[in-house]
XYZ file of C-alpha atoms in Angstrom:
484
model
C 49.473 -17.327 -30.602
C 47.954 -18.660 -26.857
C 44.824 -20.843 -29.057
C 43.974 -22.157 -25.108
C 42.015 -19.055 -24.719
C 39.446 -17.501 -26.897
C 40.255 -14.236 -28.711
C 38.441 -10.638 -27.801
C 36.800 -10.887 -31.007
C 35.655 -14.413 -30.761
C 34.186 -13.829 -27.222
C 32.422 -11.132 -28.250
C 30.979 -12.801 -31.170
C 29.618 -15.460 -28.332
C 27.989 -13.378 -25.914
C 23.970 -13.191 -26.606
C 22.380 -9.721 -28.061
C 19.691 -7.705 -26.258
C 17.017 -10.260 -27.962
C 18.394 -13.031 -26.169
C 19.512 -11.339 -23.061
C 15.878 -10.161 -22.335
C 14.523 -13.485 -22.893
C 16.305 -15.176 -20.406
C 15.967 -12.240 -18.519
C 11.872 -12.256 -18.339
C 12.758 -16.735 -18.347
C 14.317 -15.554 -15.061
C 12.419 -13.540 -13.580
C 9.444 -16.260 -14.075
C 7.660 -14.296 -16.870
C 5.940 -17.664 -18.693
C 3.433 -15.077 -21.324
C 4.430 -12.413 -23.005
C 1.211 -10.426 -24.895
C 3.386 -8.454 -28.605
C 2.531 -7.612 -31.764
C 5.423 -8.222 -33.940
C 7.007 -5.396 -35.403
C 9.943 -3.744 -36.165
C 12.463 -4.065 -34.044
C 11.178 -6.691 -31.832
C 10.882 -9.191 -34.367
C 14.117 -11.117 -33.191
C 12.682 -10.584 -29.899
C 10.138 -12.719 -29.885
C 11.878 -15.477 -31.488
C 13.949 -15.506 -28.079
C 11.158 -15.783 -26.166
C 10.122 -18.856 -28.387
C 13.586 -20.582 -27.594
C 13.489 -19.674 -23.883
C 9.989 -21.488 -23.439
C 7.577 -18.842 -23.235
C 4.799 -18.360 -24.678
C 4.142 -15.102 -27.137
C 0.329 -14.458 -27.840
C -0.487 -12.341 -30.883
C -3.146 -9.858 -31.028
C -4.586 -7.425 -32.590
C -4.369 -4.567 -30.868
C -1.374 -2.892 -28.078
C -3.823 -1.893 -25.869
C -4.890 -4.946 -25.367
C -1.944 -6.540 -25.116
C -1.395 -4.883 -21.869
C -4.666 -5.240 -20.651
C -4.715 -9.249 -21.386
C -0.679 -9.048 -19.344
C -2.116 -6.847 -16.609
C -5.016 -9.546 -16.181
C -2.919 -12.454 -16.094
C -0.882 -11.425 -13.554
C -3.594 -9.948 -11.038
C -5.368 -13.706 -11.511
C -1.433 -15.510 -10.796
C -1.058 -13.192 -8.314
C 2.815 -12.332 -9.437
C 4.701 -10.799 -12.638
C 4.125 -13.987 -15.050
C 3.010 -11.983 -18.244
C 4.767 -9.050 -20.576
C 4.123 -6.889 -23.198
C 6.969 -6.754 -25.941
C 5.759 -3.822 -28.867
C 7.523 -2.541 -31.912
C 7.657 0.945 -32.503
C 6.386 4.493 -32.595
C 2.746 4.000 -32.346
C 3.072 0.643 -30.880
C 4.045 1.948 -27.594
C 1.604 4.972 -27.977
C -1.364 2.178 -28.126
C -0.550 0.516 -25.388
C -0.895 3.425 -23.061
C -4.675 3.039 -22.164
C -3.551 -0.691 -20.637
C -0.694 1.063 -18.535
C -3.031 3.475 -16.989
C -5.299 0.534 -16.266
C -2.661 -0.871 -14.295
C -0.736 1.726 -12.543
C -4.681 2.876 -11.617
C -5.905 -0.402 -10.112
C -2.150 -1.039 -8.716
C -1.144 -4.423 -10.273
C 1.782 -5.726 -11.816
C 3.121 -4.694 -15.537
C 6.379 -5.104 -17.450
C 6.108 -3.323 -20.945
C 8.929 -3.574 -23.610
C 8.784 -1.036 -26.755
C 11.445 -1.371 -28.870
C 12.750 2.492 -30.459
C 14.886 3.711 -33.318
C 18.871 3.660 -32.810
C 20.748 6.536 -31.759
C 22.477 7.458 -34.992
C 18.480 7.966 -36.598
C 16.811 9.484 -33.041
C 14.810 13.373 -33.884
C 16.364 13.490 -37.493
C 12.642 12.537 -39.046
C 13.345 8.344 -38.976
C 10.259 5.677 -39.731
C 8.300 5.253 -36.092
C 10.908 7.431 -34.133
C 9.080 8.549 -30.907
C 10.227 9.629 -27.652
C 8.262 7.104 -25.126
C 9.675 8.023 -21.851
C 8.568 11.478 -20.633
C 4.665 10.020 -22.479
C 4.544 6.947 -20.358
C 6.656 8.669 -17.277
C 3.549 9.847 -15.290
C 1.731 6.500 -15.468
C 4.462 4.337 -14.357
C 6.480 3.223 -11.238
C 9.167 2.706 -13.589
C 10.464 3.530 -17.275
C 13.906 4.269 -18.846
C 15.311 4.085 -21.619
C 18.066 1.499 -22.706
C 21.002 2.680 -25.476
C 23.622 -0.333 -24.374
C 23.488 -3.783 -24.157
C 25.195 -4.208 -20.925
C 22.477 -2.334 -18.991
C 19.295 -4.471 -19.915
C 19.861 -6.829 -17.540
C 19.913 -4.265 -14.894
C 17.590 -2.580 -15.988
C 14.803 -5.697 -16.438
C 15.865 -6.543 -12.914
C 15.283 -2.997 -11.309
C 11.985 -2.722 -13.164
C 10.845 -6.531 -12.226
C 11.148 -5.355 -8.649
C 9.144 -2.134 -9.035
C 6.730 -3.914 -10.312
C 6.370 -6.664 -7.508
C 7.179 -3.619 -4.745
C 5.286 -2.552 -1.768
C 3.366 -0.934 -3.977
C 3.125 -2.885 -7.542
C 2.375 -1.536 -10.809
C 3.380 -1.107 -14.503
C 6.928 -0.067 -15.600
C 8.279 0.805 -18.879
C 11.327 -0.073 -20.559
C 12.370 1.492 -24.099
C 14.887 -0.527 -25.272
C 16.807 0.815 -28.696
C 17.761 -0.969 -31.552
C 21.439 -0.794 -30.905
C 21.045 -2.568 -26.986
C 18.839 -4.687 -29.269
C 21.244 -6.163 -31.421
C 24.654 -5.366 -29.780
C 26.022 -8.104 -28.371
C 26.868 -7.865 -23.803
C 30.557 -7.365 -22.823
C 31.700 -9.235 -19.804
C 30.200 -8.953 -16.149
C 26.846 -8.224 -16.448
C 25.500 -8.376 -12.977
C 22.506 -10.727 -12.105
C 19.506 -10.135 -10.821
C 19.373 -8.772 -7.230
C 17.222 -10.451 -4.037
C 13.685 -8.527 -3.468
C 14.085 -6.385 -0.069
C 12.637 -7.672 2.673
C 9.448 -6.322 3.847
C 9.717 -4.194 6.945
C 8.671 -4.986 10.674
C 5.449 -4.325 10.879
C 4.763 -2.268 14.119
C 3.139 -4.875 17.344
C 2.501 -1.894 19.362
C 0.057 -0.300 16.797
C -1.421 -3.817 16.261
C -2.198 -4.318 19.956
C -3.723 -0.885 19.691
C -5.959 -2.118 16.896
C -6.928 -4.853 18.583
C -7.546 -3.262 21.789
C -9.892 -0.971 19.781
C -11.600 -3.754 17.887
C -12.874 -5.302 20.919
C -13.703 -2.309 22.439
C -15.771 -1.573 19.975
C -19.782 -1.329 20.119
C -20.107 -1.244 16.314
C -16.774 -2.555 14.458
C -16.894 -2.499 10.792
C -14.347 -3.337 8.461
C -13.718 -1.771 4.165
C -12.071 -4.661 1.792
C -9.895 -2.989 -0.737
C -7.655 -4.679 -3.807
C -3.968 -4.131 -2.260
C -4.802 -7.532 -0.504
C -4.521 -9.452 -3.664
C -0.607 -9.263 -3.182
C -0.364 -10.449 -0.533
C -3.272 -12.948 -0.656
C -4.820 -13.179 3.364
C -7.861 -14.567 2.708
C -7.679 -16.873 5.246
C -6.765 -13.983 8.033
C -9.071 -12.267 7.160
C -11.826 -14.591 6.881
C -11.069 -15.644 10.385
C -11.200 -11.987 11.613
C -14.527 -11.534 10.815
C -15.591 -14.884 12.371
C -13.795 -13.938 15.475
C -15.126 -10.799 15.986
C -18.588 -11.180 14.070
C -17.562 -8.301 12.142
C -19.741 -6.909 9.862
C -18.018 -5.790 6.582
C -18.448 -4.040 2.723
C -15.867 -4.946 -0.467
C -14.792 -2.307 -3.314
C -16.161 -3.859 -6.305
C -12.430 -4.653 -6.959
C -12.128 -6.877 -4.339
C -15.610 -8.778 -3.731
C -15.106 -11.949 -3.066
C -12.121 -11.943 -1.149
C -14.297 -12.805 1.592
C -17.757 -14.825 -0.027
C -20.774 -12.045 -0.433
C -22.741 -14.529 0.568
C -21.074 -14.221 3.995
C -23.778 -12.881 6.816
C -21.469 -10.481 7.760
C -21.360 -9.129 4.417
C -22.791 -5.374 3.530
C -21.730 -4.328 0.706
C -24.931 -3.346 -0.831
C -25.729 -1.316 2.238
C -21.910 0.019 2.660
C -23.425 3.511 3.309
C -25.501 2.432 5.812
C -23.283 -0.026 7.689
C -20.219 2.690 7.482
C -23.113 5.976 8.929
C -23.327 4.124 12.394
C -20.232 1.885 13.338
C -18.032 3.369 15.525
C -14.354 2.122 14.848
C -13.752 0.947 11.086
C -11.065 -1.218 9.916
C -9.697 -0.718 6.284
C -7.452 -3.530 4.848
C -5.721 -2.869 1.731
C -7.536 0.284 1.295
C -7.017 3.836 0.325
C -10.111 5.804 0.905
C -10.503 7.781 -2.859
C -13.088 7.763 -5.098
C -13.999 4.648 -4.967
C -15.346 4.699 -0.546
C -15.961 8.392 -1.945
C -13.705 9.608 0.019
C -14.911 8.027 3.293
C -17.698 10.469 3.183
C -19.388 7.675 4.540
C -17.894 7.135 7.414
C -19.531 8.854 10.591
C -17.398 12.400 11.491
C -16.723 10.609 15.330
C -15.694 7.602 13.859
C -12.411 5.939 15.206
C -10.306 4.532 12.181
C -7.936 1.757 11.574
C -5.874 1.636 8.666
C -3.334 -1.249 7.483
C -1.346 -1.913 4.652
C -0.975 1.601 3.474
C 1.454 3.150 0.898
C 3.506 6.353 -0.068
C 0.119 7.754 -1.008
C -1.176 7.611 2.928
C -4.545 6.331 3.571
C -6.816 9.145 1.844
C -10.133 10.184 3.192
C -11.691 12.966 4.739
C -11.209 12.313 8.350
C -7.648 11.504 10.175
C -7.321 7.810 10.849
C -6.713 7.157 14.559
C -4.168 4.449 14.066
C -2.075 3.800 10.620
C 0.128 0.392 10.573
C 2.088 -0.141 8.001
C 3.868 -2.787 6.213
C 2.331 -6.590 4.529
C -1.330 -7.020 5.255
C -1.172 -9.805 5.653
C 1.829 -9.676 8.552
C -1.162 -6.844 9.791
C -3.845 -9.321 9.698
C -1.896 -12.620 11.165
C -0.716 -10.520 14.082
C -3.921 -8.903 14.481
C -5.318 -12.257 15.127
C -2.360 -13.128 17.381
C -3.251 -9.805 19.794
C -6.977 -11.562 19.960
C -6.327 -13.956 21.258
C -8.042 -17.568 21.430
C -11.447 -18.140 22.671
C -15.035 -17.122 21.636
C -15.313 -13.491 20.207
C -15.983 -10.490 22.928
C -18.745 -9.805 23.431
C -20.022 -6.597 22.514
C -23.704 -5.312 22.529
C -24.048 -3.865 18.568
C -26.299 -7.153 17.729
C -29.360 -5.284 17.976
C -27.026 -2.867 15.473
C -26.067 -6.550 13.246
C -30.000 -7.177 13.313
C -31.042 -3.778 11.499
C -28.012 -3.769 9.055
C -29.426 -7.731 7.973
C -33.036 -5.689 7.861
C -32.058 -3.487 5.525
C -29.538 -5.541 3.194
C -32.543 -7.894 2.881
C -35.030 -5.218 1.815
C -32.167 -4.123 -0.426
C -32.378 -7.828 -2.022
C -35.967 -7.442 -2.207
C -35.874 -4.642 -4.217
C -33.402 -6.009 -6.912
C -35.377 -9.232 -6.637
C -37.970 -7.787 -7.970
C -36.501 -5.562 -10.684
C -35.114 -8.849 -11.758
C -38.473 -10.739 -12.148
C -39.842 -7.967 -14.136
C -40.640 -9.390 -17.612
C -40.588 -6.169 -20.126
C -39.165 -7.302 -23.118
C -36.275 -5.453 -23.809
C -35.148 -7.082 -20.911
C -33.666 -4.715 -18.023
C -30.228 -5.292 -16.634
C -32.068 -6.673 -13.609
C -33.589 -9.993 -15.700
C -29.936 -9.906 -17.673
C -27.863 -10.962 -14.152
C -30.007 -13.162 -12.864
C -30.296 -15.372 -16.166
C -26.806 -15.229 -15.854
C -26.571 -16.026 -12.742
C -28.466 -19.263 -12.677
C -25.837 -21.017 -14.278
C -21.975 -20.082 -13.125
C -20.277 -22.409 -10.672
C -19.417 -20.693 -7.137
C -15.494 -20.077 -8.251
C -16.637 -19.275 -11.853
C -14.625 -15.760 -12.823
C -16.169 -13.255 -13.863
C -15.497 -10.134 -15.791
C -17.747 -7.243 -15.816
C -17.149 -4.167 -18.843
C -19.387 -0.982 -19.497
C -21.316 1.838 -18.176
C -24.830 0.876 -17.198
C -24.065 -2.707 -16.529
C -21.722 -2.221 -14.069
C -23.721 -0.601 -11.470
C -26.212 -3.652 -11.545
C -23.467 -6.307 -11.754
C -22.261 -4.505 -8.722
C -25.408 -5.709 -6.810
C -26.927 -8.036 -8.346
C -24.149 -10.631 -9.410
C -22.065 -12.235 -6.181
C -18.745 -13.773 -6.364
C -17.650 -16.109 -3.560
C -14.278 -16.800 -3.959
C -11.547 -14.765 -3.559
C -9.411 -13.642 -6.752
C -12.707 -14.085 -9.313
C -13.477 -10.775 -10.128
C -12.057 -8.799 -12.759
C -13.575 -4.964 -13.082
C -12.497 -2.136 -14.647
C -11.107 -0.567 -11.304
C -10.052 2.539 -10.244
C -10.257 4.806 -13.766
C -13.510 2.430 -15.560
C -12.217 2.199 -18.583
C -14.211 0.502 -20.708
C -12.884 -1.696 -23.572
C -11.552 -4.651 -20.557
C -13.883 -7.206 -20.582
C -12.901 -9.064 -23.537
C -9.098 -8.896 -23.197
C -9.133 -9.488 -19.735
C -11.460 -12.309 -20.051
C -9.135 -13.604 -22.279
C -6.093 -12.660 -19.709
C -7.810 -14.255 -17.431
C -8.872 -17.950 -19.041
C -4.903 -17.832 -19.892
C -4.374 -17.953 -16.100
C -6.296 -20.184 -15.270
C -7.631 -22.794 -18.319
C -9.983 -24.685 -16.100
C -12.171 -22.511 -14.094
C -15.284 -20.731 -16.179
C -14.488 -17.448 -17.274
C -17.548 -15.073 -17.706
C -17.570 -11.835 -19.618
C -20.720 -9.545 -19.283
C -19.877 -5.607 -21.546
C -22.283 -3.094 -22.577
C -22.402 -3.163 -26.407
C -19.777 -0.316 -26.383
C -17.727 -1.463 -24.034
C -17.638 -4.743 -25.896
C -16.786 -2.885 -29.657
C -13.296 -1.005 -28.287
C -11.980 -4.572 -28.224
C -14.509 -6.438 -29.630
C -10.934 -7.901 -32.627
C -10.193 -9.750 -29.894
C -13.100 -12.196 -29.575
C -10.609 -13.033 -32.893
C -8.067 -13.720 -30.652
C -9.548 -16.274 -27.912
C -10.557 -18.323 -30.720
C -7.150 -18.644 -32.651
C -5.651 -19.235 -29.417
C -8.571 -21.889 -28.461
C -9.777 -19.506 -25.668
C -12.962 -20.577 -24.445
C -14.578 -17.549 -22.394
C -18.020 -16.778 -22.365
C -19.121 -12.931 -23.626
C -22.400 -11.843 -22.279
C -22.947 -7.913 -24.732
C -25.977 -5.431 -23.013
C -26.962 -4.467 -26.142
C -28.209 -0.595 -24.727
C -27.914 1.447 -27.610
C -24.450 2.599 -26.828
C -22.136 4.293 -23.799
C -25.309 5.319 -21.564
C -28.500 3.739 -23.664
C -31.088 2.593 -21.553
C -31.786 -1.522 -23.041
C -30.666 -4.338 -22.459
């Protein structure tokens, strides 16, 4: 027998099992944190993650685990955290967190365990066909039954989660795949595809439309997070003296106290603008499907995805591609020098007067000393002590509207809201994820009492992990209540 070569049996015994393949794959894709609750069959997966230097964060509810990981990824700007869950109800519990990530276009990787092949459909403990359940709220979902499938599926899932339209992905890994040994030749992770070229002619047309406009305006959306073109965005606003409004999720991408920020009177600005640049946003319900925009306005939409621009008004110019590259191209097309002269100074002054009037009405509400205090008074008191770079998380019903009007954000990626589907219960999990991502920054969660109760047990998680977040509860007697 040739002793210089290992036998097939020896080679297979030294091959990594599925638990090790997952941990090594997560490390290779830059995952630093895993949010989890231990259970069958993923105990050994979590242990393997620890051996690979990945921090495993134990939580109380799988829904909260998904929300914490999604928040962590949003704050870091990449896929840095994943979720690993046991079988059956654990997967079902995570669905709300998956939905939040899906509707907000945030990258998220969830890995769930499932029963062995020979027990499937036979009434086994916690048997669940999870892929059809999560299929409509993920960008990609797959079941893995062999260890050889783990590496390519993990690679594909991570690429899709961080693609042109980020979002959640789900891998359902059977005990057969977890406990089996990989065969030789498993493919290595592949590189992400190159970003498409930006249409320079369309960018030039957009620049011409903006410079010729009498009353140009800008809408800033949350999709700008992933290319993070905040410097170019600021230069564009300053170059054109461009009035803008931000979606709630995008507040802070440009400072809310910028002289050209008119988020509090967005409808007034849009109803009188003649050219509207929509950057990183879809004209869905967040922007009233574009109904606030005057019917004869010229619409320029950049950074669209497969859903299209949305809205009720057909855009004049659509520029697909990376929003950061498009904004940089716009700046080049505008050229150096002072902003073009436009006859819209009177319009800007009218907007400023309307904004000041709205601010005065809010200040009157903040001065109301009645007990119990109003939401406006509560937010005024919180606002007094927050540093300018604080990360602010808001969760709830009544308190949400007040925060959007009266709590400014001043730096990019400093605000977390429930997002497009208005899910309540995100506050404490989002706060924990944000603080883990930025331990040197103040994190404050302002939440309604009903919303707080949905994930209140995660306060123990924060204490146990020594994650110092400040939580302010607006006690307004539950969902739709009337006092603070």
